[in-house]
Short mmCIF file of C-alpha atoms and ligand atoms in Angstrom, two decimals:
data_model
loop_
_atom_site.label_atom_id
_atom_site.label_comp_id
_atom_site.label_asym_id
_atom_site.label_seq_id
_atom_site.Cartn_x
_atom_site.Cartn_y
_atom_site.Cartn_z
CA LEU A 1 -0.26 0.03 0.58
CA PHE A 2 1.55 3.37 -1.12
CA LEU A 3 -0.89 6.35 0.29
CA VAL A 4 -0.32 9.95 -0.34
CA SER A 5 -2.34 13.21 0.51
CA PRO A 6 -2.94 15.86 -1.98
CA TYR A 7 -0.63 18.53 -0.45
CA GLU A 8 1.87 15.51 -0.20
CA GLN A 9 1.99 14.80 -4.00
CA ALA A 10 1.77 18.50 -5.25
CA ALA A 11 5.42 18.78 -2.87
CA TRP A 12 6.87 15.99 -4.40
CA ALA A 13 6.11 16.97 -7.72
CA GLY A 14 7.47 20.69 -6.62
CA THR A 15 10.62 19.49 -5.43
CA ILE A 16 11.20 16.97 -8.16
CA LEU A 17 10.82 19.51 -10.39
CA ALA A 18 12.91 22.07 -9.24
CA ARG A 19 15.55 20.24 -8.77
CA THR A 20 15.67 18.40 -12.10
CA LEU A 21 14.59 21.02 -14.58
CA PRO A 22 17.62 23.34 -14.91
CA SER A 23 14.96 26.86 -15.17
CA LEU A 24 11.74 27.90 -16.56
CA ARG A 25 11.77 28.62 -20.08
CA ARG A 26 9.53 29.92 -22.67
CA GLY A 27 7.85 27.01 -24.52
CA GLY A 28 8.26 24.97 -21.24
CA TYR A 29 9.59 21.08 -21.36
CA ARG A 30 8.47 18.67 -23.02
CA ILE A 31 9.42 14.58 -20.81
CA ALA A 32 9.02 11.22 -21.64
CA PHE A 33 8.98 9.01 -19.04
CA PHE A 34 8.95 5.45 -18.70
CA LEU A 35 7.34 3.47 -16.24
CA ARG A 36 6.59 -0.20 -15.32
CA SER A 37 3.00 0.52 -14.23
CA SER A 38 1.49 4.40 -14.67
CA SER A 39 1.15 5.57 -10.71
CA ASN A 40 -1.13 8.24 -9.76
CA LEU A 41 1.76 10.51 -8.10
CA TYR A 42 3.04 10.83 -11.24
CA GLU A 43 -0.32 11.97 -13.40
CA SER A 44 0.43 15.55 -11.35
CA LEU A 45 2.55 16.89 -13.95
CA ASP A 46 0.59 17.91 -16.79
CA GLY A 47 0.23 21.76 -18.14
CA ARG A 48 1.43 24.96 -19.41
CA TRP A 49 5.12 24.18 -18.31
CA LEU A 50 5.81 20.99 -19.31
CA ARG A 51 4.07 18.30 -20.71
CA LEU A 52 4.89 14.57 -19.30
CA ARG A 53 3.93 11.99 -21.44
CA TYR A 54 3.97 8.71 -20.29
CA TYR A 55 5.46 5.02 -22.14
CA ASP A 56 4.54 2.17 -20.89
CA LEU A 57 7.68 -0.45 -20.93
CA MET A 58 5.50 -2.94 -22.42
CA LEU A 59 4.93 -0.90 -25.66
CA PRO A 60 6.51 -2.66 -28.77
CA LEU A 61 10.54 -1.13 -29.69
CA ALA A 62 9.20 0.15 -32.44
CA GLU A 63 6.05 1.92 -30.96
CA MET A 64 8.13 3.74 -28.51
CA VAL A 65 10.62 5.11 -31.42
CA ALA A 66 7.64 6.40 -33.42
CA ALA A 67 6.43 7.89 -31.08
CA LEU A 68 9.50 9.56 -29.52
CA ASN A 69 10.30 10.94 -33.22
CA ALA A 70 6.54 12.37 -33.68
CA GLN A 71 7.03 13.85 -30.22
CA PRO A 72 10.83 14.56 -29.76
CA PRO A 73 10.74 15.08 -25.44
CA ASP A 74 13.78 17.77 -24.17
CA PHE A 75 14.05 14.80 -21.06
CA LEU A 76 14.27 10.95 -21.01
CA VAL A 77 13.49 9.54 -17.52
CA GLY A 78 14.02 5.51 -17.36
CA PRO A 79 15.46 3.00 -15.62
CA PRO A 80 18.96 2.21 -18.61
CA SER A 81 18.23 -1.28 -19.32
CA LEU A 82 15.44 0.97 -21.68
CA LEU A 83 17.36 3.70 -22.46
CA GLY A 84 20.05 1.33 -23.75
CA LEU A 85 17.68 -0.06 -26.13
CA LEU A 86 16.96 3.63 -26.77
CA ALA A 87 20.12 4.16 -27.59
CA ASP A 88 21.06 1.61 -29.53
CA ALA A 89 18.09 3.20 -32.20
CA CYS A 90 19.93 6.20 -31.86
CA SER A 91 22.66 4.50 -33.21
CA ALA A 92 21.04 2.30 -36.28
CA GLY A 93 19.86 5.70 -37.21
CA LYS A 94 15.80 4.77 -36.53
CA LEU A 95 15.03 6.93 -33.45
CA ARG A 96 15.87 10.83 -33.83
CA ILE A 97 15.83 12.85 -30.98
CA ARG A 98 18.36 15.17 -29.35
CA PRO A 99 17.24 15.13 -25.26
CA GLU A 100 19.22 17.83 -23.36
CA ARG A 101 19.27 15.41 -20.85
CA LEU A 102 18.33 12.02 -19.67
CA TYR A 103 17.40 10.82 -16.54
CA SER A 104 18.36 6.79 -15.23
CA VAL A 105 15.72 5.38 -12.62
CA ALA A 106 14.80 1.95 -10.79
CA GLU A 107 17.84 0.36 -11.77
CA VAL A 108 21.08 0.37 -10.98
CA LEU A 109 23.25 2.74 -13.32
CA GLU A 110 26.68 1.45 -14.51
CA PRO A 111 29.24 3.48 -15.40
CA GLN A 112 29.95 1.63 -18.56
CA ASP A 113 26.25 2.14 -19.31
CA ARG A 114 26.08 6.04 -19.15
CA GLN A 115 29.35 6.12 -21.35
CA ARG A 116 27.39 4.43 -23.79
CA LEU A 117 24.14 6.75 -23.26
CA ALA A 118 25.55 10.09 -23.14
CA ALA A 119 27.92 8.97 -26.77
CA ALA A 120 24.96 7.71 -28.38
CA PHE A 121 22.37 11.00 -27.38
CA ALA A 122 25.07 13.23 -26.73
CA ALA A 123 23.79 14.15 -23.42
CA PRO A 124 25.07 14.10 -20.11
CA VAL A 125 22.96 10.73 -17.86
CA HIS A 126 21.81 11.92 -14.79
CA GLU A 127 20.13 10.55 -12.00
CA ILE A 128 16.99 10.32 -9.29
CA TYR A 129 17.52 7.47 -6.98
CA GLN A 130 13.81 7.22 -5.21
CA CYS A 131 11.32 4.47 -4.20
CA THR A 132 8.31 4.32 -2.43
CA GLU A 133 9.60 4.69 1.20
CA GLY A 134 10.90 8.28 0.30
CA LEU A 135 13.43 10.83 -2.33
CA LEU A 136 16.22 9.34 -1.77
CA ALA A 137 19.28 11.33 -3.82
CA ILE A 138 19.06 13.78 -7.25
CA SER A 139 22.04 14.61 -9.52
CA CYS A 140 22.90 18.30 -9.47
CA PRO A 141 23.75 20.22 -12.18
CA GLN A 142 27.83 19.07 -11.59
CA GLY A 143 26.34 14.85 -11.50
CA SER A 144 27.07 14.66 -8.05
CA LEU A 145 24.46 12.62 -6.69
CA HIS A 146 23.38 14.43 -3.60
CA ILE A 147 21.12 12.77 -0.87
CA GLN A 148 18.24 15.04 -0.24
CA GLU A 149 19.16 15.70 3.52
CA ASP A 150 16.10 18.22 4.01
CA ILE A 151 13.80 14.99 3.06
CA VAL A 152 15.21 12.20 4.02
CA ALA A 153 16.86 11.51 7.14
CA LEU A 154 19.05 8.89 5.51
CA GLN A 155 21.15 6.80 8.35
CA LEU A 156 23.77 4.72 6.73
CA GLU A 157 24.37 1.10 8.37
CA PRO A 158 27.91 -0.56 7.36
CA LEU A 159 27.73 -3.72 5.50
CA THR A 160 30.44 -5.82 5.72
CA HIS A 161 33.67 -4.46 4.44
CA GLY A 162 34.35 -6.21 0.95
CA PRO A 163 37.76 -6.27 -0.91
CA ASP A 164 37.17 -2.63 -2.24
CA GLY A 165 36.23 -0.64 0.75
CA PRO A 166 33.41 0.50 3.24
CA ARG A 167 29.86 0.02 1.10
CA PHE A 168 26.88 1.23 3.20
CA THR A 169 22.61 -0.15 3.48
CA PRO A 170 19.90 3.10 4.23
CA VAL A 171 17.92 3.85 6.62
CA VAL A 172 15.40 5.98 5.46
CA THR A 173 13.33 8.29 7.92
CA ASP A 174 10.62 10.85 5.63
CA LEU A 175 10.68 14.37 7.37
CA TRP A 176 8.13 15.54 5.56
CA ARG A 177 5.00 12.66 5.14
CA THR A 178 2.81 12.32 7.20
CA THR A 179 0.03 10.67 5.77
CA GLN A 180 2.00 6.96 5.89
CA PRO A 181 4.94 7.92 8.07
CA ILE A 182 8.59 6.26 7.16
CA ILE A 183 10.60 5.68 10.15
CA ARG A 184 13.85 4.21 10.13
CA TYR A 185 13.04 1.44 7.76
CA ARG A 186 15.73 -0.38 6.35
CA LEU A 187 15.70 -1.04 2.52
CA ASN A 188 17.72 -4.07 1.25
CA ASP A 189 20.23 -1.50 -1.46
CA VAL A 190 23.75 -1.42 -1.54
CA LEU A 191 25.58 2.31 -1.21
CA THR A 192 29.04 3.49 -1.49
CA LEU A 193 29.99 7.21 -0.35
CA ASP A 194 32.11 9.51 -2.27
CA PRO A 195 33.48 11.53 0.50
CA ARG A 196 34.05 14.75 -1.36
CA ARG A 197 32.45 17.53 -1.40
CA CYS A 198 31.15 18.43 -4.89
CA ASN A 199 31.98 22.55 -6.70
CA CYS A 200 27.85 23.17 -6.91
CA GLY A 201 27.97 24.46 -3.47
CA SER A 202 25.67 21.92 -1.83
CA ALA A 203 26.59 20.39 1.58
CA PHE A 204 24.60 17.16 1.23
CA ARG A 205 26.69 14.21 0.88
CA ILE A 206 26.91 12.46 -2.05
CA LEU A 207 26.70 8.87 -3.53
CA ALA A 208 29.80 7.12 -5.11
CA ARG A 209 27.34 4.24 -6.49
CA ILE A 210 23.88 2.52 -5.89
CA GLU A 211 25.19 -1.05 -6.22
CA GLY A 212 22.37 -3.43 -6.38
CA ARG A 213 20.57 -5.56 -3.66
CA CYS A 214 22.05 -6.92 -0.62
CA ASP A 215 20.93 -10.11 -1.23
CA ASP A 216 22.24 -10.51 -4.49
CA ILE A 217 26.17 -10.33 -2.72
CA CYS A 218 28.15 -12.97 -3.73
CA TYR A 219 30.35 -15.19 -1.84
CA PHE A 220 33.46 -16.88 -1.94
CA VAL A 221 35.31 -18.15 1.47
CA ASP A 222 39.22 -17.48 2.36
CA THR A 223 42.13 -19.35 3.67
CA ASP A 224 40.67 -19.03 7.07
CA ASP A 225 37.11 -20.63 5.75
CA THR A 226 35.76 -16.83 6.43
CA GLN A 227 32.77 -16.10 4.00
CA ARG A 228 33.80 -12.35 2.30
CA PRO A 229 31.49 -10.53 0.58
CA PHE A 230 32.06 -9.07 -3.07
CA PHE A 231 29.61 -6.55 -4.40
CA ALA A 232 28.11 -6.18 -7.68
CA ASP A 233 31.03 -3.26 -8.65
CA THR A 234 33.81 -6.16 -7.46
CA VAL A 235 32.31 -8.15 -9.50
CA ARG A 236 31.28 -6.06 -12.59
CA ARG A 237 34.90 -5.33 -13.34
CA MET A 238 36.52 -7.88 -12.62
CA ILE A 239 34.38 -9.41 -16.24
CA LEU A 240 34.81 -6.30 -17.97
CA LEU A 241 38.05 -5.64 -17.54
CA ALA A 242 38.68 -9.14 -19.38
CA GLY A 243 37.99 -7.93 -22.84
CA SER A 244 36.94 -4.97 -24.99
CA ALA A 245 34.53 -7.22 -26.64
CA ILE A 246 32.14 -7.64 -23.67
CA ARG A 247 28.30 -6.16 -24.72
CA ASP A 248 26.68 -6.72 -21.12
CA TYR A 249 27.42 -9.50 -19.15
CA GLN A 250 24.83 -11.13 -15.94
CA VAL A 251 26.43 -12.91 -13.59
CA PHE A 252 24.64 -15.63 -11.55
CA GLN A 253 25.51 -17.10 -7.81
CA ASP A 254 24.13 -20.59 -7.27
CA ARG A 255 26.52 -21.49 -4.67
CA THR A 256 29.20 -19.98 -2.71
CA GLY A 257 32.43 -19.79 -4.18
CA SER A 258 31.25 -20.24 -7.69
CA LEU A 259 30.45 -18.00 -10.78
CA ARG A 260 28.24 -18.06 -13.48
CA ILE A 261 28.72 -15.68 -16.40
CA HIS A 262 26.81 -14.80 -19.41
CA LEU A 263 28.32 -12.39 -21.78
CA GLU A 264 26.53 -10.57 -25.40
CA LEU A 265 29.53 -9.75 -27.16
CA GLU A 266 30.28 -7.45 -30.39
CA PRO A 267 28.79 -8.98 -33.31
CA GLY A 268 31.50 -11.09 -35.16
CA GLU A 269 33.44 -11.44 -31.68
CA PRO A 270 34.61 -15.05 -31.34
CA PHE A 271 33.55 -16.18 -28.03
CA ALA A 272 36.74 -18.98 -26.59
CA PRO A 273 39.25 -16.62 -26.09
CA THR A 274 36.76 -13.69 -24.38
CA ALA A 275 35.57 -16.24 -22.01
CA GLN A 276 39.19 -17.73 -21.08
CA CYS A 277 40.18 -14.17 -20.50
CA VAL A 278 37.40 -13.82 -17.71
CA ALA A 279 37.30 -17.28 -16.74
CA ALA A 280 41.23 -16.07 -15.81
CA SER A 281 40.57 -12.73 -15.28
CA VAL A 282 37.99 -13.65 -11.94
CA GLU A 283 40.29 -16.56 -10.98
CA ASN A 284 42.66 -13.61 -10.72
CA THR A 285 40.91 -11.61 -8.24
CA VAL A 286 39.41 -13.65 -6.36
CA ARG A 287 42.86 -15.31 -5.65
CA GLY A 288 43.89 -11.68 -5.24
CA TYR A 289 41.64 -10.97 -2.59
CA GLY A 290 43.05 -14.37 -0.83
CA CYS A 291 39.67 -16.61 -1.46
CA ARG A 292 39.15 -19.85 -3.24
CA LEU A 293 37.59 -20.08 -6.68
CA GLN A 294 35.46 -23.33 -6.47
CA ALA A 295 34.49 -23.22 -10.50
CA VAL A 296 33.25 -20.68 -12.94
CA GLN A 297 31.70 -21.47 -15.97
CA VAL A 298 31.30 -18.95 -19.02
CA GLU A 299 28.70 -18.79 -21.64
CA PRO A 300 27.71 -17.36 -24.86
CA GLY A 301 24.25 -15.16 -24.36
CA LEU A 302 22.34 -13.52 -22.23
CA VAL A 303 19.09 -15.16 -20.05
CA PRO A 304 16.29 -13.16 -21.85
CA GLN A 305 14.56 -11.34 -19.31
CA LEU A 306 11.34 -9.78 -19.56
CA PRO A 307 10.56 -5.80 -20.03
CA HIS A 308 9.48 -5.86 -16.90
CA GLN A 309 11.69 -7.08 -14.54
CA LYS A 310 14.05 -5.04 -13.25
CA ARG A 311 17.54 -5.60 -14.69
CA ARG A 312 19.94 -6.74 -11.70
CA ARG A 313 23.33 -8.09 -13.70
CA VAL A 314 24.55 -9.77 -11.02
CA GLN A 315 22.06 -12.15 -9.10
CA ARG A 316 22.20 -14.69 -5.83
CA LEU A 317 20.42 -16.99 -6.44
CA GLY A 318 19.10 -20.41 -4.04
ZN1 LIG B 401 26.69 18.50 -6.45
#
């Protein structure tokens, strides 16, 4: 159940507009918003300064492309997996839009996806980190993902240290909503902080990364028989560093100490050499952190996902 009062709904709309739109301008903005399911929270945003058009993620891609070409948006907002499909359509010359800015929502935005989207659309990619428990973080004009400290009290609980430093899980208290109070609600996300201060002048803390869910942390056993966590970012790097032919990947951990990796390569690239490099990179990394690798299996092709499912590149099963 998700409840908001009319006041809270208007306050949410005003806040998100104030913190995402560059400024009001003659002619207003056209925003294309891709959602898994329409929520009445979003239906408040339509008027003279803003034309917000919703697209269901279940729509066929060709229909989305035709609709976007007919009404080119200034802002494109959606999960990065969908924005990636639109970027491919853009690179292929089928999608002919020039958005000023992209907003990634609802899924983890990995650095290689950010680069690919920015290159395809020649526009900056910003992030909104939001869930039903609150509006947690928004990118500033400098591109830093600031925690919205005047809207939510975000307490960061340390998770166990991984090989690449501290990770946190957020405990959320919404400071404004009273219709459905959210008080010290622990989310399932894995976060890292950026300790630097931002040039934009905001003193709000900066999130370096959102790295997926706590229950998708992979585990390996070290020489003292202690389980050590490997967070999604560490797993991502050991795969992507192994070869420039890798277009996309999925990682499944069926049991502690082993990985099953699915690779999608650039067209025409032979599979076997890249698969060997990935297996060697995983082995070196896991050993380099003093852990044992039981098994690594590398498979060609991704496991198909339905359009309404959130993309999770690293998943722990069972
Ligand atoms: Zn900033």
